[in-house]
Amino acid sequence: AALQYAGAALKSDTDIVIAAVQQHGLALQYADAELQADEHIVFAAVQQNGSALQYASIALRENNGIVSAAVQRSGAALQYAGAALRADRGIVYKAVSQNCAALQY
């Protein structure tokens, strides 16, 4: 992802990061920590690639809407969800519906 090579100012620029994660969700890993805690940016990232959840802030890994979007895109993203959501029947159902191997998490 191009964001990997961007300077610190660009990694903390909301518009740049949104554009990057919409193209490549895993680019979230290179975003400034403050933006990894931004619900709008993380939602865009997990919609593109559910596994981007691993780079979200701890608080957003416990956010039902964010985790739901992530596991619908990639059931394996369940492994990055907060403990309470990994035990949530609705979230687990969505994850397993997308990828039956998600039960291992």
PDB file of N, CA and C in Angstrom:
ATOM      1  N   ALA A   1       0.841  -1.191   0.000  1.00  0.00           N
ATOM      2  CA  ALA A   1       0.000   0.000   0.000  1.00  0.00           C
ATOM      3  C   ALA A   1       0.876   1.240   0.000  1.00  0.00           C
ATOM      4  N   ALA A   2       0.485   2.203  -0.782  1.00  0.00           N
ATOM      5  CA  ALA A   2       1.260   3.437  -0.893  1.00  0.00           C
ATOM      6  C   ALA A   2       1.360   4.162   0.445  1.00  0.00           C
ATOM      7  N   LEU A   3       0.361   3.991   1.292  1.00  0.00           N
ATOM      8  CA  LEU A   3       0.363   4.675   2.587  1.00  0.00           C
ATOM      9  C   LEU A   3       1.585   4.280   3.417  1.00  0.00           C
ATOM     10  N   GLN A   4       2.084   3.092   3.187  1.00  0.00           N
ATOM     11  CA  GLN A   4       3.258   2.594   3.905  1.00  0.00           C
ATOM     12  C   GLN A   4       4.450   3.542   3.725  1.00  0.00           C
ATOM     13  N   TYR A   5       4.560   4.148   2.567  1.00  0.00           N
ATOM     14  CA  TYR A   5       5.709   4.989   2.240  1.00  0.00           C
ATOM     15  C   TYR A   5       5.446   6.477   2.446  1.00  0.00           C
ATOM     16  N   ALA A   6       4.255   6.807   2.883  1.00  0.00           N
ATOM     17  CA  ALA A   6       3.885   8.211   3.093  1.00  0.00           C
ATOM     18  C   ALA A   6       4.521   8.743   4.370  1.00  0.00           C
ATOM     19  N   GLY A   7       4.690  10.038   4.417  1.00  0.00           N
ATOM     20  CA  GLY A   7       5.215  10.677   5.617  1.00  0.00           C
ATOM     21  C   GLY A   7       4.164  10.708   6.716  1.00  0.00           C
ATOM     22  N   ALA A   8       4.611  11.047   7.913  1.00  0.00           N
ATOM     23  CA  ALA A   8       3.725  11.055   9.081  1.00  0.00           C
ATOM     24  C   ALA A   8       2.516  11.970   8.889  1.00  0.00           C
ATOM     25  N   ALA A   9       2.726  13.111   8.251  1.00  0.00           N
ATOM     26  CA  ALA A   9       1.617  14.053   8.055  1.00  0.00           C
ATOM     27  C   ALA A   9       0.521  13.433   7.200  1.00  0.00           C
ATOM     28  N   LEU A  10       0.906  12.688   6.179  1.00  0.00           N
ATOM     29  CA  LEU A  10      -0.091  12.059   5.310  1.00  0.00           C
ATOM     30  C   LEU A  10      -0.770  10.878   5.998  1.00  0.00           C
ATOM     31  N   LYS A  11      -0.035  10.181   6.858  1.00  0.00           N
ATOM     32  CA  LYS A  11      -0.606   9.040   7.580  1.00  0.00           C
ATOM     33  C   LYS A  11      -1.636   9.486   8.615  1.00  0.00           C
ATOM     34  N   SER A  12      -1.644  10.785   8.912  1.00  0.00           N
ATOM     35  CA  SER A  12      -2.633  11.308   9.859  1.00  0.00           C
ATOM     36  C   SER A  12      -3.657  12.198   9.152  1.00  0.00           C
ATOM     37  N   ASP A  13      -3.638  12.196   7.825  1.00  0.00           N
ATOM     38  CA  ASP A  13      -4.589  12.981   7.033  1.00  0.00           C
ATOM     39  C   ASP A  13      -5.816  12.116   6.740  1.00  0.00           C
ATOM     40  N   THR A  14      -6.951  12.508   7.283  1.00  0.00           N
ATOM     41  CA  THR A  14      -8.176  11.714   7.157  1.00  0.00           C
ATOM     42  C   THR A  14      -8.528  11.400   5.711  1.00  0.00           C
ATOM     43  N   ASP A  15      -8.484  12.385   4.839  1.00  0.00           N
ATOM     44  CA  ASP A  15      -8.865  12.162   3.439  1.00  0.00           C
ATOM     45  C   ASP A  15      -7.931  11.178   2.742  1.00  0.00           C
ATOM     46  N   ILE A  16      -6.637  11.309   3.001  1.00  0.00           N
ATOM     47  CA  ILE A  16      -5.649  10.405   2.393  1.00  0.00           C
ATOM     48  C   ILE A  16      -5.870   8.980   2.891  1.00  0.00           C
ATOM     49  N   VAL A  17      -6.049   8.832   4.191  1.00  0.00           N
ATOM     50  CA  VAL A  17      -6.207   7.494   4.775  1.00  0.00           C
ATOM     51  C   VAL A  17      -7.506   6.849   4.306  1.00  0.00           C
ATOM     52  N   ILE A  18      -8.587   7.604   4.242  1.00  0.00           N
ATOM     53  CA  ILE A  18      -9.862   7.056   3.737  1.00  0.00           C
ATOM     54  C   ILE A  18      -9.674   6.537   2.318  1.00  0.00           C
ATOM     55  N   ALA A  19      -9.041   7.347   1.475  1.00  0.00           N
ATOM     56  CA  ALA A  19      -8.823   6.933   0.084  1.00  0.00           C
ATOM     57  C   ALA A  19      -7.984   5.660   0.029  1.00  0.00           C
ATOM     58  N   ALA A  20      -6.979   5.569   0.881  1.00  0.00           N
ATOM     59  CA  ALA A  20      -6.098   4.396   0.891  1.00  0.00           C
ATOM     60  C   ALA A  20      -6.836   3.140   1.345  1.00  0.00           C
ATOM     61  N   VAL A  21      -7.581   3.233   2.447  1.00  0.00           N
ATOM     62  CA  VAL A  21      -8.231   2.024   2.973  1.00  0.00           C
ATOM     63  C   VAL A  21      -9.409   1.576   2.114  1.00  0.00           C
ATOM     64  N   GLN A  22      -9.993   2.497   1.356  1.00  0.00           N
ATOM     65  CA  GLN A  22     -11.071   2.096   0.451  1.00  0.00           C
ATOM     66  C   GLN A  22     -10.526   1.246  -0.690  1.00  0.00           C
ATOM     67  N   GLN A  23      -9.270   1.454  -1.038  1.00  0.00           N
ATOM     68  CA  GLN A  23      -8.629   0.671  -2.092  1.00  0.00           C
ATOM     69  C   GLN A  23      -7.989  -0.596  -1.541  1.00  0.00           C
ATOM     70  N   HIS A  24      -7.435  -0.487  -0.338  1.00  0.00           N
ATOM     71  CA  HIS A  24      -6.692  -1.591   0.272  1.00  0.00           C
ATOM     72  C   HIS A  24      -6.896  -1.500   1.784  1.00  0.00           C
ATOM     73  N   GLY A  25      -7.860  -2.252   2.289  1.00  0.00           N
ATOM     74  CA  GLY A  25      -8.230  -2.159   3.700  1.00  0.00           C
ATOM     75  C   GLY A  25      -7.080  -2.340   4.664  1.00  0.00           C
ATOM     76  N   LEU A  26      -6.139  -3.209   4.302  1.00  0.00           N
ATOM     77  CA  LEU A  26      -5.018  -3.475   5.202  1.00  0.00           C
ATOM     78  C   LEU A  26      -4.061  -2.292   5.324  1.00  0.00           C
ATOM     79  N   ALA A  27      -4.241  -1.271   4.486  1.00  0.00           N
ATOM     80  CA  ALA A  27      -3.438  -0.048   4.614  1.00  0.00           C
ATOM     81  C   ALA A  27      -3.692   0.613   5.964  1.00  0.00           C
ATOM     82  N   LEU A  28      -4.750   0.209   6.643  1.00  0.00           N
ATOM     83  CA  LEU A  28      -5.050   0.755   7.972  1.00  0.00           C
ATOM     84  C   LEU A  28      -3.860   0.593   8.911  1.00  0.00           C
ATOM     85  N   GLN A  29      -3.070  -0.446   8.710  1.00  0.00           N
ATOM     86  CA  GLN A  29      -1.921  -0.680   9.592  1.00  0.00           C
ATOM     87  C   GLN A  29      -0.910   0.462   9.546  1.00  0.00           C
ATOM     88  N   TYR A  30      -0.886   1.229   8.460  1.00  0.00           N
ATOM     89  CA  TYR A  30       0.079   2.315   8.312  1.00  0.00           C
ATOM     90  C   TYR A  30      -0.487   3.668   8.719  1.00  0.00           C
ATOM     91  N   ALA A  31      -1.760   3.706   9.041  1.00  0.00           N
ATOM     92  CA  ALA A  31      -2.399   4.959   9.445  1.00  0.00           C
ATOM     93  C   ALA A  31      -1.966   5.342  10.857  1.00  0.00           C
ATOM     94  N   ASP A  32      -2.030   6.616  11.135  1.00  0.00           N
ATOM     95  CA  ASP A  32      -1.754   7.123  12.470  1.00  0.00           C
ATOM     96  C   ASP A  32      -2.695   6.440  13.474  1.00  0.00           C
ATOM     97  N   ALA A  33      -2.203   6.184  14.682  1.00  0.00           N
ATOM     98  CA  ALA A  33      -3.000   5.489  15.706  1.00  0.00           C
ATOM     99  C   ALA A  33      -4.339   6.179  15.961  1.00  0.00           C
ATOM    100  N   GLU A  34      -4.356   7.491  15.889  1.00  0.00           N
ATOM    101  CA  GLU A  34      -5.607   8.224  16.104  1.00  0.00           C
ATOM    102  C   GLU A  34      -6.645   7.850  15.040  1.00  0.00           C
ATOM    103  N   LEU A  35      -6.189   7.638  13.811  1.00  0.00           N
ATOM    104  CA  LEU A  35      -7.113   7.274  12.737  1.00  0.00           C
ATOM    105  C   LEU A  35      -7.492   5.795  12.802  1.00  0.00           C
ATOM    106  N   GLN A  36      -6.655   4.986  13.426  1.00  0.00           N
ATOM    107  CA  GLN A  36      -7.010   3.580  13.635  1.00  0.00           C
ATOM    108  C   GLN A  36      -8.122   3.467  14.676  1.00  0.00           C
ATOM    109  N   ALA A  37      -8.390   4.562  15.356  1.00  0.00           N
ATOM    110  CA  ALA A  37      -9.469   4.615  16.348  1.00  0.00           C
ATOM    111  C   ALA A  37     -10.668   5.401  15.825  1.00  0.00           C
ATOM    112  N   ASP A  38     -10.621   5.797  14.551  1.00  0.00           N
ATOM    113  CA  ASP A  38     -11.705   6.564  13.940  1.00  0.00           C
ATOM    114  C   ASP A  38     -12.714   5.589  13.332  1.00  0.00           C
ATOM    115  N   GLU A  39     -13.935   5.622  13.835  1.00  0.00           N
ATOM    116  CA  GLU A  39     -14.954   4.653  13.423  1.00  0.00           C
ATOM    117  C   GLU A  39     -15.223   4.684  11.917  1.00  0.00           C
ATOM    118  N   HIS A  40     -15.278   5.864  11.339  1.00  0.00           N
ATOM    119  CA  HIS A  40     -15.560   6.004   9.905  1.00  0.00           C
ATOM    120  C   HIS A  40     -14.443   5.373   9.057  1.00  0.00           C
ATOM    121  N   ILE A  41     -13.204   5.623   9.434  1.00  0.00           N
ATOM    122  CA  ILE A  41     -12.063   5.083   8.686  1.00  0.00           C
ATOM    123  C   ILE A  41     -11.981   3.572   8.842  1.00  0.00           C
ATOM    124  N   VAL A  42     -12.126   3.088  10.053  1.00  0.00           N
ATOM    125  CA  VAL A  42     -12.040   1.643  10.283  1.00  0.00           C
ATOM    126  C   VAL A  42     -13.189   0.924   9.582  1.00  0.00           C
ATOM    127  N   PHE A  43     -14.374   1.507   9.598  1.00  0.00           N
ATOM    128  CA  PHE A  43     -15.511   0.896   8.907  1.00  0.00           C
ATOM    129  C   PHE A  43     -15.208   0.761   7.417  1.00  0.00           C
ATOM    130  N   ALA A  44     -14.648   1.812   6.814  1.00  0.00           N
ATOM    131  CA  ALA A  44     -14.289   1.758   5.389  1.00  0.00           C
ATOM    132  C   ALA A  44     -13.246   0.674   5.139  1.00  0.00           C
ATOM    133  N   ALA A  45     -12.292   0.547   6.041  1.00  0.00           N
ATOM    134  CA  ALA A  45     -11.230  -0.455   5.882  1.00  0.00           C
ATOM    135  C   ALA A  45     -11.785  -1.874   5.962  1.00  0.00           C
ATOM    136  N   VAL A  46     -12.625  -2.154   6.961  1.00  0.00           N
ATOM    137  CA  VAL A  46     -13.134  -3.525   7.115  1.00  0.00           C
ATOM    138  C   VAL A  46     -14.157  -3.875   6.051  1.00  0.00           C
ATOM    139  N   GLN A  47     -14.803  -2.870   5.471  1.00  0.00           N
ATOM    140  CA  GLN A  47     -15.708  -3.159   4.360  1.00  0.00           C
ATOM    141  C   GLN A  47     -14.914  -3.607   3.140  1.00  0.00           C
ATOM    142  N   GLN A  48     -13.706  -3.093   2.996  1.00  0.00           N
ATOM    143  CA  GLN A  48     -12.863  -3.484   1.868  1.00  0.00           C
ATOM    144  C   GLN A  48     -12.174  -4.816   2.163  1.00  0.00           C
ATOM    145  N   ASN A  49     -11.725  -5.001   3.410  1.00  0.00           N
ATOM    146  CA  ASN A  49     -11.027  -6.225   3.805  1.00  0.00           C
ATOM    147  C   ASN A  49     -11.283  -6.445   5.296  1.00  0.00           C
ATOM    148  N   GLY A  50     -12.071  -7.460   5.617  1.00  0.00           N
ATOM    149  CA  GLY A  50     -12.435  -7.713   7.008  1.00  0.00           C
ATOM    150  C   GLY A  50     -11.250  -7.883   7.931  1.00  0.00           C
ATOM    151  N   SER A  51     -10.155  -8.406   7.409  1.00  0.00           N
ATOM    152  CA  SER A  51      -8.969  -8.627   8.237  1.00  0.00           C
ATOM    153  C   SER A  51      -8.307  -7.332   8.688  1.00  0.00           C
ATOM    154  N   ALA A  52      -8.715  -6.211   8.124  1.00  0.00           N
ATOM    155  CA  ALA A  52      -8.193  -4.913   8.576  1.00  0.00           C
ATOM    156  C   ALA A  52      -8.569  -4.667  10.035  1.00  0.00           C
ATOM    157  N   LEU A  53      -9.528  -5.426  10.549  1.00  0.00           N
ATOM    158  CA  LEU A  53      -9.939  -5.285  11.949  1.00  0.00           C
ATOM    159  C   LEU A  53      -8.746  -5.419  12.891  1.00  0.00           C
ATOM    160  N   GLN A  54      -7.761  -6.215  12.512  1.00  0.00           N
ATOM    161  CA  GLN A  54      -6.600  -6.420  13.383  1.00  0.00           C
ATOM    162  C   GLN A  54      -5.816  -5.131  13.640  1.00  0.00           C
ATOM    163  N   TYR A  55      -5.979  -4.127  12.787  1.00  0.00           N
ATOM    164  CA  TYR A  55      -5.252  -2.868  12.935  1.00  0.00           C
ATOM    165  C   TYR A  55      -6.107  -1.769  13.561  1.00  0.00           C
ATOM    166  N   ALA A  56      -7.334  -2.100  13.902  1.00  0.00           N
ATOM    167  CA  ALA A  56      -8.229  -1.141  14.549  1.00  0.00           C
ATOM    168  C   ALA A  56      -7.867  -1.013  16.026  1.00  0.00           C
ATOM    169  N   SER A  57      -8.261   0.088  16.616  1.00  0.00           N
ATOM    170  CA  SER A  57      -8.034   0.280  18.050  1.00  0.00           C
ATOM    171  C   SER A  57      -8.781  -0.805  18.830  1.00  0.00           C
ATOM    172  N   ILE A  58      -8.335  -1.052  20.041  1.00  0.00           N
ATOM    173  CA  ILE A  58      -8.980  -2.055  20.903  1.00  0.00           C
ATOM    174  C   ILE A  58     -10.464  -1.727  21.066  1.00  0.00           C
ATOM    175  N   ALA A  59     -10.771  -0.452  21.267  1.00  0.00           N
ATOM    176  CA  ALA A  59     -12.172  -0.050  21.459  1.00  0.00           C
ATOM    177  C   ALA A  59     -13.019  -0.417  20.247  1.00  0.00           C
ATOM    178  N   LEU A  60     -12.498  -0.219  19.042  1.00  0.00           N
ATOM    179  CA  LEU A  60     -13.288  -0.519  17.850  1.00  0.00           C
ATOM    180  C   LEU A  60     -13.377  -2.017  17.583  1.00  0.00           C
ATOM    181  N   ARG A  61     -12.458  -2.775  18.133  1.00  0.00           N
ATOM    182  CA  ARG A  61     -12.559  -4.237  18.006  1.00  0.00           C
ATOM    183  C   ARG A  61     -13.691  -4.769  18.885  1.00  0.00           C
ATOM    184  N   GLU A  62     -14.196  -3.895  19.746  1.00  0.00           N
ATOM    185  CA  GLU A  62     -15.318  -4.251  20.615  1.00  0.00           C
ATOM    186  C   GLU A  62     -16.602  -3.560  20.168  1.00  0.00           C
ATOM    187  N   ASN A  63     -16.557  -2.921  19.008  1.00  0.00           N
ATOM    188  CA  ASN A  63     -17.707  -2.205  18.462  1.00  0.00           C
ATOM    189  C   ASN A  63     -18.516  -3.163  17.588  1.00  0.00           C
ATOM    190  N   ASN A  64     -19.769  -3.385  17.962  1.00  0.00           N
ATOM    191  CA  ASN A  64     -20.608  -4.366  17.268  1.00  0.00           C
ATOM    192  C   ASN A  64     -20.720  -4.088  15.775  1.00  0.00           C
ATOM    193  N   GLY A  65     -20.950  -2.839  15.401  1.00  0.00           N
ATOM    194  CA  GLY A  65     -21.112  -2.494  13.989  1.00  0.00           C
ATOM    195  C   GLY A  65     -19.860  -2.739  13.171  1.00  0.00           C
ATOM    196  N   ILE A  66     -18.714  -2.370  13.720  1.00  0.00           N
ATOM    197  CA  ILE A  66     -17.430  -2.559  13.031  1.00  0.00           C
ATOM    198  C   ILE A  66     -17.136  -4.046  12.877  1.00  0.00           C
ATOM    199  N   VAL A  67     -17.269  -4.791  13.966  1.00  0.00           N
ATOM    200  CA  VAL A  67     -16.966  -6.225  13.928  1.00  0.00           C
ATOM    201  C   VAL A  67     -17.943  -6.954  13.017  1.00  0.00           C
ATOM    202  N   SER A  68     -19.198  -6.580  13.064  1.00  0.00           N
ATOM    203  CA  SER A  68     -20.202  -7.194  12.200  1.00  0.00           C
ATOM    204  C   SER A  68     -19.830  -7.012  10.731  1.00  0.00           C
ATOM    205  N   ALA A  69     -19.440  -5.796  10.354  1.00  0.00           N
ATOM    206  CA  ALA A  69     -19.036  -5.527   8.967  1.00  0.00           C
ATOM    207  C   ALA A  69     -17.798  -6.335   8.598  1.00  0.00           C
ATOM    208  N   ALA A  70     -16.863  -6.440   9.530  1.00  0.00           N
ATOM    209  CA  ALA A  70     -15.619  -7.173   9.262  1.00  0.00           C
ATOM    210  C   ALA A  70     -15.879  -8.657   9.030  1.00  0.00           C
ATOM    211  N   VAL A  71     -16.668  -9.282   9.901  1.00  0.00           N
ATOM    212  CA  VAL A  71     -16.880 -10.732   9.769  1.00  0.00           C
ATOM    213  C   VAL A  71     -17.788 -11.083   8.603  1.00  0.00           C
ATOM    214  N   GLN A  72     -18.630 -10.143   8.183  1.00  0.00           N
ATOM    215  CA  GLN A  72     -19.444 -10.395   6.994  1.00  0.00           C
ATOM    216  C   GLN A  72     -18.564 -10.408   5.754  1.00  0.00           C
ATOM    217  N   ARG A  73     -17.491  -9.643   5.788  1.00  0.00           N
ATOM    218  CA  ARG A  73     -16.547  -9.590   4.664  1.00  0.00           C
ATOM    219  C   ARG A  73     -15.568 -10.755   4.739  1.00  0.00           C
ATOM    220  N   SER A  74     -15.141 -11.087   5.953  1.00  0.00           N
ATOM    221  CA  SER A  74     -14.169 -12.157   6.171  1.00  0.00           C
ATOM    222  C   SER A  74     -14.450 -12.797   7.524  1.00  0.00           C
ATOM    223  N   GLY A  75     -14.991 -14.002   7.505  1.00  0.00           N
ATOM    224  CA  GLY A  75     -15.314 -14.685   8.755  1.00  0.00           C
ATOM    225  C   GLY A  75     -14.119 -14.831   9.673  1.00  0.00           C
ATOM    226  N   ALA A  76     -12.933 -14.981   9.089  1.00  0.00           N
ATOM    227  CA  ALA A  76     -11.716 -15.144   9.884  1.00  0.00           C
ATOM    228  C   ALA A  76     -11.388 -13.896  10.701  1.00  0.00           C
ATOM    229  N   ALA A  77     -11.985 -12.762  10.370  1.00  0.00           N
ATOM    230  CA  ALA A  77     -11.752 -11.530  11.131  1.00  0.00           C
ATOM    231  C   ALA A  77     -12.254 -11.670  12.565  1.00  0.00           C
ATOM    232  N   LEU A  78     -13.062 -12.682  12.819  1.00  0.00           N
ATOM    233  CA  LEU A  78     -13.574 -12.916  14.174  1.00  0.00           C
ATOM    234  C   LEU A  78     -12.435 -13.016  15.184  1.00  0.00           C
ATOM    235  N   GLN A  79     -11.302 -13.550  14.756  1.00  0.00           N
ATOM    236  CA  GLN A  79     -10.165 -13.711  15.672  1.00  0.00           C
ATOM    237  C   GLN A  79      -9.643 -12.377  16.210  1.00  0.00           C
ATOM    238  N   TYR A  80      -9.934 -11.275  15.529  1.00  0.00           N
ATOM    239  CA  TYR A  80      -9.443  -9.965  15.955  1.00  0.00           C
ATOM    240  C   TYR A  80     -10.463  -9.196  16.787  1.00  0.00           C
ATOM    241  N   ALA A  81     -11.653  -9.744  16.933  1.00  0.00           N
ATOM    242  CA  ALA A  81     -12.715  -9.080  17.692  1.00  0.00           C
ATOM    243  C   ALA A  81     -12.445  -9.178  19.190  1.00  0.00           C
ATOM    244  N   GLY A  82     -13.031  -8.258  19.934  1.00  0.00           N
ATOM    245  CA  GLY A  82     -12.933  -8.313  21.385  1.00  0.00           C
ATOM    246  C   GLY A  82     -13.601  -9.579  21.908  1.00  0.00           C
ATOM    247  N   ALA A  83     -13.214 -10.002  23.101  1.00  0.00           N
ATOM    248  CA  ALA A  83     -13.696 -11.266  23.673  1.00  0.00           C
ATOM    249  C   ALA A  83     -15.217 -11.346  23.745  1.00  0.00           C
ATOM    250  N   ALA A  84     -15.855 -10.262  24.142  1.00  0.00           N
ATOM    251  CA  ALA A  84     -17.319 -10.285  24.275  1.00  0.00           C
ATOM    252  C   ALA A  84     -17.983 -10.548  22.930  1.00  0.00           C
ATOM    253  N   LEU A  85     -17.453  -9.959  21.865  1.00  0.00           N
ATOM    254  CA  LEU A  85     -18.057 -10.154  20.547  1.00  0.00           C
ATOM    255  C   LEU A  85     -17.697 -11.516  19.957  1.00  0.00           C
ATOM    256  N   ARG A  86     -16.559 -12.068  20.343  1.00  0.00           N
ATOM    257  CA  ARG A  86     -16.226 -13.434  19.891  1.00  0.00           C
ATOM    258  C   ARG A  86     -17.195 -14.446  20.498  1.00  0.00           C
ATOM    259  N   ALA A  87     -17.846 -14.055  21.594  1.00  0.00           N
ATOM    260  CA  ALA A  87     -18.815 -14.934  22.251  1.00  0.00           C
ATOM    261  C   ALA A  87     -20.256 -14.563  21.893  1.00  0.00           C
ATOM    262  N   ASP A  88     -20.439 -13.528  21.088  1.00  0.00           N
ATOM    263  CA  ASP A  88     -21.771 -13.061  20.714  1.00  0.00           C
ATOM    264  C   ASP A  88     -22.347 -13.951  19.613  1.00  0.00           C
ATOM    265  N   ARG A  89     -23.506 -14.537  19.878  1.00  0.00           N
ATOM    266  CA  ARG A  89     -24.106 -15.495  18.939  1.00  0.00           C
ATOM    267  C   ARG A  89     -24.322 -14.893  17.551  1.00  0.00           C
ATOM    268  N   GLY A  90     -24.828 -13.673  17.490  1.00  0.00           N
ATOM    269  CA  GLY A  90     -25.098 -13.025  16.208  1.00  0.00           C
ATOM    270  C   GLY A  90     -23.833 -12.781  15.399  1.00  0.00           C
ATOM    271  N   ILE A  91     -22.790 -12.320  16.064  1.00  0.00           N
ATOM    272  CA  ILE A  91     -21.509 -12.064  15.391  1.00  0.00           C
ATOM    273  C   ILE A  91     -20.905 -13.378  14.906  1.00  0.00           C
ATOM    274  N   VAL A  92     -20.911 -14.381  15.770  1.00  0.00           N
ATOM    275  CA  VAL A  92     -20.342 -15.685  15.390  1.00  0.00           C
ATOM    276  C   VAL A  92     -21.122 -16.281  14.226  1.00  0.00           C
ATOM    277  N   TYR A  93     -22.437 -16.135  14.245  1.00  0.00           N
ATOM    278  CA  TYR A  93     -23.258 -16.653  13.147  1.00  0.00           C
ATOM    279  C   TYR A  93     -22.862 -15.996  11.822  1.00  0.00           C
ATOM    280  N   LYS A  94     -22.689 -14.680  11.836  1.00  0.00           N
ATOM    281  CA  LYS A  94     -22.283 -13.973  10.614  1.00  0.00           C
ATOM    282  C   LYS A  94     -20.915 -14.449  10.142  1.00  0.00           C
ATOM    283  N   ALA A  95     -20.002 -14.639  11.089  1.00  0.00           N
ATOM    284  CA  ALA A  95     -18.650 -15.082  10.735  1.00  0.00           C
ATOM    285  C   ALA A  95     -18.675 -16.478  10.128  1.00  0.00           C
ATOM    286  N   VAL A  96     -19.401 -17.383  10.763  1.00  0.00           N
ATOM    287  CA  VAL A  96     -19.458 -18.773  10.296  1.00  0.00           C
ATOM    288  C   VAL A  96     -20.211 -18.867   8.973  1.00  0.00           C
ATOM    289  N   SER A  97     -21.204 -18.003   8.780  1.00  0.00           N
ATOM    290  CA  SER A  97     -21.932 -17.986   7.510  1.00  0.00           C
ATOM    291  C   SER A  97     -21.005 -17.593   6.362  1.00  0.00           C
ATOM    292  N   GLN A  98     -20.025 -16.759   6.660  1.00  0.00           N
ATOM    293  CA  GLN A  98     -19.078 -16.318   5.636  1.00  0.00           C
ATOM    294  C   GLN A  98     -17.946 -17.337   5.475  1.00  0.00           C
ATOM    295  N   ASN A  99     -17.546 -17.963   6.592  1.00  0.00           N
ATOM    296  CA  ASN A  99     -16.416 -18.896   6.572  1.00  0.00           C
ATOM    297  C   ASN A  99     -16.579 -19.856   7.741  1.00  0.00           C
ATOM    298  N   CYS A 100     -16.935 -21.102   7.452  1.00  0.00           N
ATOM    299  CA  CYS A 100     -17.217 -22.055   8.537  1.00  0.00           C
ATOM    300  C   CYS A 100     -15.997 -22.303   9.424  1.00  0.00           C
ATOM    301  N   ALA A 101     -14.804 -22.044   8.930  1.00  0.00           N
ATOM    302  CA  ALA A 101     -13.603 -22.225   9.741  1.00  0.00           C
ATOM    303  C   ALA A 101     -13.516 -21.195  10.866  1.00  0.00           C
ATOM    304  N   ALA A 102     -14.349 -20.169  10.825  1.00  0.00           N
ATOM    305  CA  ALA A 102     -14.319 -19.121  11.848  1.00  0.00           C
ATOM    306  C   ALA A 102     -14.679 -19.659  13.228  1.00  0.00           C
ATOM    307  N   LEU A 103     -15.286 -20.823  13.302  1.00  0.00           N
ATOM    308  CA  LEU A 103     -15.643 -21.404  14.604  1.00  0.00           C
ATOM    309  C   LEU A 103     -14.424 -21.632  15.486  1.00  0.00           C
ATOM    310  N   GLN A 104     -13.264 -21.797  14.885  1.00  0.00           N
ATOM    311  CA  GLN A 104     -12.063 -22.049  15.678  1.00  0.00           C
ATOM    312  C   GLN A 104     -11.660 -20.857  16.542  1.00  0.00           C
ATOM    313  N   TYR A 105     -12.184 -19.681  16.236  1.00  0.00           N
ATOM    314  CA  TYR A 105     -11.817 -18.491  16.995  1.00  0.00           C
ATOM    315  C   TYR A 105     -12.773 -18.277  18.142  1.00  0.00           C
TER     316      TYR A 105
END
